[in-house]
Structures are given as C-alpha cells and as structure tokens.
Amino acid sequence: MNFVRKFVRLVGMLLMLNIGMAWTPAAIAETFYDSARGPTPIMQATKPPVLGNAVNDDVRRTRNYTWQPPTIPHRVDGYQVDKNFNKCMDCHSRTKAEISQAVPVSVTHYMDRDGRMLGQVSTRRYFCQQCHVAQDAVRPLVSNTFEDVDTVILKALQSQSGKPSKKN
C-alpha cells in the first residue's frame, strides 16, 4: 500500500513538472504578437525596417494641446547632441535664430527647475529629442480620431445654432 502511494505521488509530481515546463515564459511569449512588429512573435528577433525619408518640409505643425512640444519639421538624423555639443543650437539658439530664420528655443528652456533664468540652455532641456520628435510619412499603427479643443468648441457652437460644421 505504501508503495502505491509513493508511486502515485511520483507520477503526480512528474506530471506537474511536465505541465510547468510546457508553460514557461518563453513558450507563452511565442504565442503573443505585437501589431507594430507584424507576424513575428515577440520573443523572435526581427530585421528592423529600412528608415524612410523623414519629412523635411520646414512646415510648422499645429499643436494639439497647450504645452505640447513642437515637432521637428526637418531631418535630424546624424545630428550630434551629447554633453559636449548640441547641433540644434547652431540654428535655434537665441543668438543665431535671426540669421538662420529658425524658431528660437523657448525662454522656458533657459530656466532651472526653480524658475531662475540661466545664461545658457538648462541641462534638463538640453537633449532636444527627449520632447521634440522628427516627423516621418508613415501609416499610423492605430486609427486616431483626436480633435483639438478648438474644433470641439466650434462643433458644439455650430450644433447649438443649427449651422453646418465647416471643419470635419
């Protein structure tokens, strides 16, 4: 009788161990996919897509909310921005913006965290691409129906007055 119990216990432990090994994180991850990666499972390496032509039209885009950092309307690949040099400042520094006709860096970039004005760009605002991003003409991964606040207010006013909306 004791032998039967030990045997059943051993078979049960082996069965549980086998089930546990089948459900390892790697086995689970093989079944999950990310739409940004396409049909390749998450745990498999993919070949990165070829970089397209970045938008380089120098057109300033409308911001969607008050404190949204402006997007970069030109190519920035190859720009050196490190602790020793910031290529963006060749055109966007307050002293060079008039000559280059670039938008000067906001005065907020010259303030420290306590609001005191500095003589140079604050170290917390020095690495431009932490907030500002270059544009690329690609198909969005997900649909977006965002409307800025001005459009929402305009639609609300027009629906109250019964006039057709001019913006879509």
mmCIF file of C-alpha atoms in Angstrom:
data_model
loop_
_atom_site.group_PDB
_atom_site.id
_atom_site.type_symbol
_atom_site.label_atom_id
_atom_site.label_comp_id
_atom_site.label_asym_id
_atom_site.label_seq_id
_atom_site.Cartn_x
_atom_site.Cartn_y
_atom_site.Cartn_z
ATOM 1 C CA MET A 1 0.000 0.000 0.000
ATOM 2 C CA ASN A 2 2.835 2.344 0.874
ATOM 3 C CA PHE A 3 4.482 1.560 -2.477
ATOM 4 C CA VAL A 4 1.284 2.524 -4.374
ATOM 5 C CA ARG A 5 1.094 5.887 -2.583
ATOM 6 C CA LYS A 6 4.724 6.673 -3.354
ATOM 7 C CA PHE A 7 4.228 5.660 -6.973
ATOM 8 C CA VAL A 8 1.082 7.816 -7.375
ATOM 9 C CA ARG A 9 2.855 10.740 -5.699
ATOM 10 C CA LEU A 10 5.887 10.346 -8.009
ATOM 11 C CA VAL A 11 3.696 10.164 -11.125
ATOM 12 C CA GLY A 12 1.744 13.221 -9.960
ATOM 13 C CA MET A 13 4.946 15.202 -9.356
ATOM 14 C CA LEU A 14 6.326 14.259 -12.770
ATOM 15 C CA LEU A 15 3.043 15.250 -14.389
ATOM 16 C CA MET A 16 3.047 18.629 -12.614
ATOM 17 C CA LEU A 17 6.701 19.200 -13.543
ATOM 18 C CA ASN A 18 5.947 18.390 -17.165
ATOM 19 C CA ILE A 19 3.000 20.802 -17.239
ATOM 20 C CA GLY A 20 5.120 23.501 -15.565
ATOM 21 C CA MET A 21 7.873 23.149 -18.146
ATOM 22 C CA ALA A 22 5.369 23.421 -21.001
ATOM 23 C CA TRP A 23 4.141 26.772 -19.644
ATOM 24 C CA THR A 24 7.483 28.552 -19.397
ATOM 25 C CA PRO A 25 7.503 32.293 -20.192
ATOM 26 C CA ALA A 26 9.298 31.610 -23.484
ATOM 27 C CA ALA A 27 6.611 29.159 -24.563
ATOM 28 C CA ILE A 28 3.889 31.616 -23.602
ATOM 29 C CA ALA A 29 5.614 34.539 -25.346
ATOM 30 C CA GLU A 30 5.893 32.548 -28.588
ATOM 31 C CA THR A 31 2.111 32.791 -28.903
ATOM 32 C CA PHE A 32 1.896 36.570 -28.392
ATOM 33 C CA TYR A 33 2.237 39.080 -31.208
ATOM 34 C CA ASP A 34 2.617 42.851 -31.348
ATOM 35 C CA SER A 35 0.944 44.677 -34.255
ATOM 36 C CA ALA A 36 3.942 47.006 -34.579
ATOM 37 C CA ARG A 37 6.189 44.007 -35.255
ATOM 38 C CA GLY A 38 3.917 42.289 -37.749
ATOM 39 C CA PRO A 39 3.568 38.482 -37.802
ATOM 40 C CA THR A 40 6.790 37.783 -35.854
ATOM 41 C CA PRO A 41 6.218 36.556 -32.270
ATOM 42 C CA ILE A 42 7.503 38.844 -29.523
ATOM 43 C CA MET A 43 10.413 36.609 -28.489
ATOM 44 C CA GLN A 44 11.831 36.262 -32.016
ATOM 45 C CA ALA A 45 14.308 38.770 -33.425
ATOM 46 C CA THR A 46 13.188 40.750 -36.463
ATOM 47 C CA LYS A 47 15.039 42.677 -39.096
ATOM 48 C CA PRO A 48 14.415 46.386 -38.465
ATOM 49 C CA PRO A 49 12.573 48.204 -41.247
ATOM 50 C CA VAL A 50 14.527 50.434 -43.567
ATOM 51 C CA LEU A 51 14.316 54.056 -42.482
ATOM 52 C CA GLY A 52 12.145 56.102 -44.794
ATOM 53 C CA ASN A 53 12.605 59.671 -45.849
ATOM 54 C CA ALA A 54 11.882 61.886 -42.894
ATOM 55 C CA VAL A 55 9.593 64.828 -43.529
ATOM 56 C CA ASN A 56 11.835 67.733 -44.472
ATOM 57 C CA ASP A 57 9.402 70.479 -45.452
ATOM 58 C CA ASP A 58 10.086 73.029 -42.664
ATOM 59 C CA VAL A 59 6.312 73.462 -42.181
ATOM 60 C CA ARG A 60 5.343 74.214 -38.586
ATOM 61 C CA ARG A 61 2.546 71.883 -37.492
ATOM 62 C CA THR A 62 -0.391 72.857 -35.310
ATOM 63 C CA ARG A 63 -0.119 71.677 -31.743
ATOM 64 C CA ASN A 64 -2.950 69.643 -30.261
ATOM 65 C CA TYR A 65 -2.709 70.983 -26.725
ATOM 66 C CA THR A 66 -1.199 73.973 -24.956
ATOM 67 C CA TRP A 67 2.120 72.618 -23.690
ATOM 68 C CA GLN A 68 2.749 70.124 -26.487
ATOM 69 C CA PRO A 69 6.360 70.392 -27.660
ATOM 70 C CA PRO A 70 6.515 71.384 -31.331
ATOM 71 C CA THR A 71 7.508 68.662 -33.766
ATOM 72 C CA ILE A 72 10.726 68.939 -35.755
ATOM 73 C CA PRO A 73 9.877 69.800 -39.398
ATOM 74 C CA HIS A 74 13.231 68.741 -40.840
ATOM 75 C CA ARG A 75 15.655 65.830 -40.830
ATOM 76 C CA VAL A 76 17.797 65.409 -37.726
ATOM 77 C CA ASP A 77 19.454 62.067 -38.380
ATOM 78 C CA GLY A 78 23.168 62.421 -37.832
ATOM 79 C CA TYR A 79 22.796 65.434 -35.530
ATOM 80 C CA GLN A 80 25.292 65.420 -32.674
ATOM 81 C CA VAL A 81 23.529 66.081 -29.405
ATOM 82 C CA ASP A 82 25.624 64.995 -26.464
ATOM 83 C CA LYS A 83 27.149 66.518 -23.335
ATOM 84 C CA ASN A 84 29.812 68.260 -25.432
ATOM 85 C CA PHE A 85 27.787 69.688 -28.330
ATOM 86 C CA ASN A 86 24.203 70.305 -29.433
ATOM 87 C CA LYS A 87 23.778 70.632 -33.221
ATOM 88 C CA CYS A 88 20.242 72.038 -32.785
ATOM 89 C CA MET A 89 21.712 75.167 -31.213
ATOM 90 C CA ASP A 90 23.539 76.011 -34.476
ATOM 91 C CA CYS A 91 20.206 77.399 -35.720
ATOM 92 C CA HIS A 92 17.821 77.537 -32.756
ATOM 93 C CA SER A 93 19.896 79.389 -30.158
ATOM 94 C CA ARG A 94 18.544 82.845 -29.385
ATOM 95 C CA THR A 95 21.656 84.475 -30.863
ATOM 96 C CA LYS A 96 21.565 82.552 -34.176
ATOM 97 C CA ALA A 97 17.819 82.226 -34.824
ATOM 98 C CA GLU A 98 17.530 85.600 -36.566
ATOM 99 C CA ILE A 99 20.249 84.684 -39.058
ATOM 100 C CA SER A 100 19.033 81.119 -39.674
ATOM 101 C CA GLN A 101 15.321 82.095 -39.618
ATOM 102 C CA ALA A 102 14.710 79.124 -37.302
ATOM 103 C CA VAL A 103 12.311 79.286 -34.367
ATOM 104 C CA PRO A 104 14.380 80.258 -31.326
ATOM 105 C CA VAL A 105 14.431 77.999 -28.291
ATOM 106 C CA SER A 106 11.693 78.985 -25.844
ATOM 107 C CA VAL A 107 12.678 81.062 -22.829
ATOM 108 C CA THR A 108 11.415 78.162 -20.678
ATOM 109 C CA HIS A 109 14.468 76.208 -21.848
ATOM 110 C CA TYR A 110 16.700 78.766 -20.115
ATOM 111 C CA MET A 111 15.106 78.263 -16.682
ATOM 112 C CA ASP A 112 16.249 75.912 -13.977
ATOM 113 C CA ARG A 113 13.777 73.785 -12.040
ATOM 114 C CA ASP A 114 13.231 76.642 -9.565
ATOM 115 C CA GLY A 115 12.288 79.125 -12.306
ATOM 116 C CA ARG A 116 15.544 81.104 -12.203
ATOM 117 C CA MET A 117 16.839 82.357 -15.558
ATOM 118 C CA LEU A 118 20.139 80.960 -16.783
ATOM 119 C CA GLY A 119 22.648 82.270 -19.322
ATOM 120 C CA GLN A 120 22.536 79.017 -21.301
ATOM 121 C CA VAL A 121 20.031 76.262 -22.016
ATOM 122 C CA SER A 122 19.182 74.375 -18.847
ATOM 123 C CA THR A 123 20.699 70.897 -18.585
ATOM 124 C CA ARG A 124 17.212 69.470 -18.126
ATOM 125 C CA ARG A 125 16.199 70.939 -21.515
ATOM 126 C CA TYR A 126 19.476 70.322 -23.371
ATOM 127 C CA PHE A 127 18.643 66.996 -25.089
ATOM 128 C CA CYS A 128 16.039 68.225 -27.574
ATOM 129 C CA GLN A 129 14.730 64.880 -28.795
ATOM 130 C CA GLN A 130 13.541 63.916 -25.328
ATOM 131 C CA CYS A 131 10.470 66.021 -26.148
ATOM 132 C CA HIS A 132 10.673 67.122 -29.782
ATOM 133 C CA VAL A 133 10.321 64.482 -32.487
ATOM 134 C CA ALA A 134 11.017 64.492 -36.199
ATOM 135 C CA GLN A 135 8.148 63.505 -38.480
ATOM 136 C CA ASP A 136 8.062 60.544 -40.823
ATOM 137 C CA ALA A 137 5.462 59.997 -43.549
ATOM 138 C CA VAL A 138 4.187 56.600 -42.379
ATOM 139 C CA ARG A 139 0.823 54.918 -41.979
ATOM 140 C CA PRO A 140 -0.381 55.141 -38.349
ATOM 141 C CA LEU A 141 -0.378 51.857 -36.412
ATOM 142 C CA VAL A 142 -3.769 52.665 -34.899
ATOM 143 C CA SER A 143 -6.562 54.930 -36.067
ATOM 144 C CA ASN A 144 -6.798 58.328 -34.437
ATOM 145 C CA THR A 145 -9.924 60.434 -34.175
ATOM 146 C CA PHE A 146 -8.422 63.103 -31.918
ATOM 147 C CA GLU A 147 -9.855 66.608 -32.313
ATOM 148 C CA ASP A 148 -8.232 69.650 -30.764
ATOM 149 C CA VAL A 149 -10.215 71.733 -28.309
ATOM 150 C CA ASP A 150 -10.911 74.500 -30.860
ATOM 151 C CA THR A 151 -12.573 72.009 -33.228
ATOM 152 C CA VAL A 152 -14.672 70.537 -30.405
ATOM 153 C CA ILE A 153 -15.845 74.005 -29.306
ATOM 154 C CA LEU A 154 -16.607 75.029 -32.909
ATOM 155 C CA LYS A 155 -18.693 71.892 -33.494
ATOM 156 C CA ALA A 156 -20.575 72.411 -30.228
ATOM 157 C CA LEU A 157 -21.367 76.036 -31.072
ATOM 158 C CA GLN A 158 -22.479 75.151 -34.582
ATOM 159 C CA SER A 159 -24.700 72.303 -33.400
ATOM 160 C CA GLN A 160 -26.371 74.683 -30.924
ATOM 161 C CA SER A 161 -27.006 77.288 -33.613
ATOM 162 C CA GLY A 162 -28.086 74.720 -36.211
ATOM 163 C CA LYS A 163 -25.440 75.790 -38.748
ATOM 164 C CA PRO A 164 -23.483 73.095 -40.605
ATOM 165 C CA SER A 165 -19.916 72.496 -39.438
ATOM 166 C CA LYS A 166 -17.110 73.899 -41.630
ATOM 167 C CA LYS A 167 -14.410 71.655 -40.123
ATOM 168 C CA ASN A 168 -14.662 67.898 -40.303
#
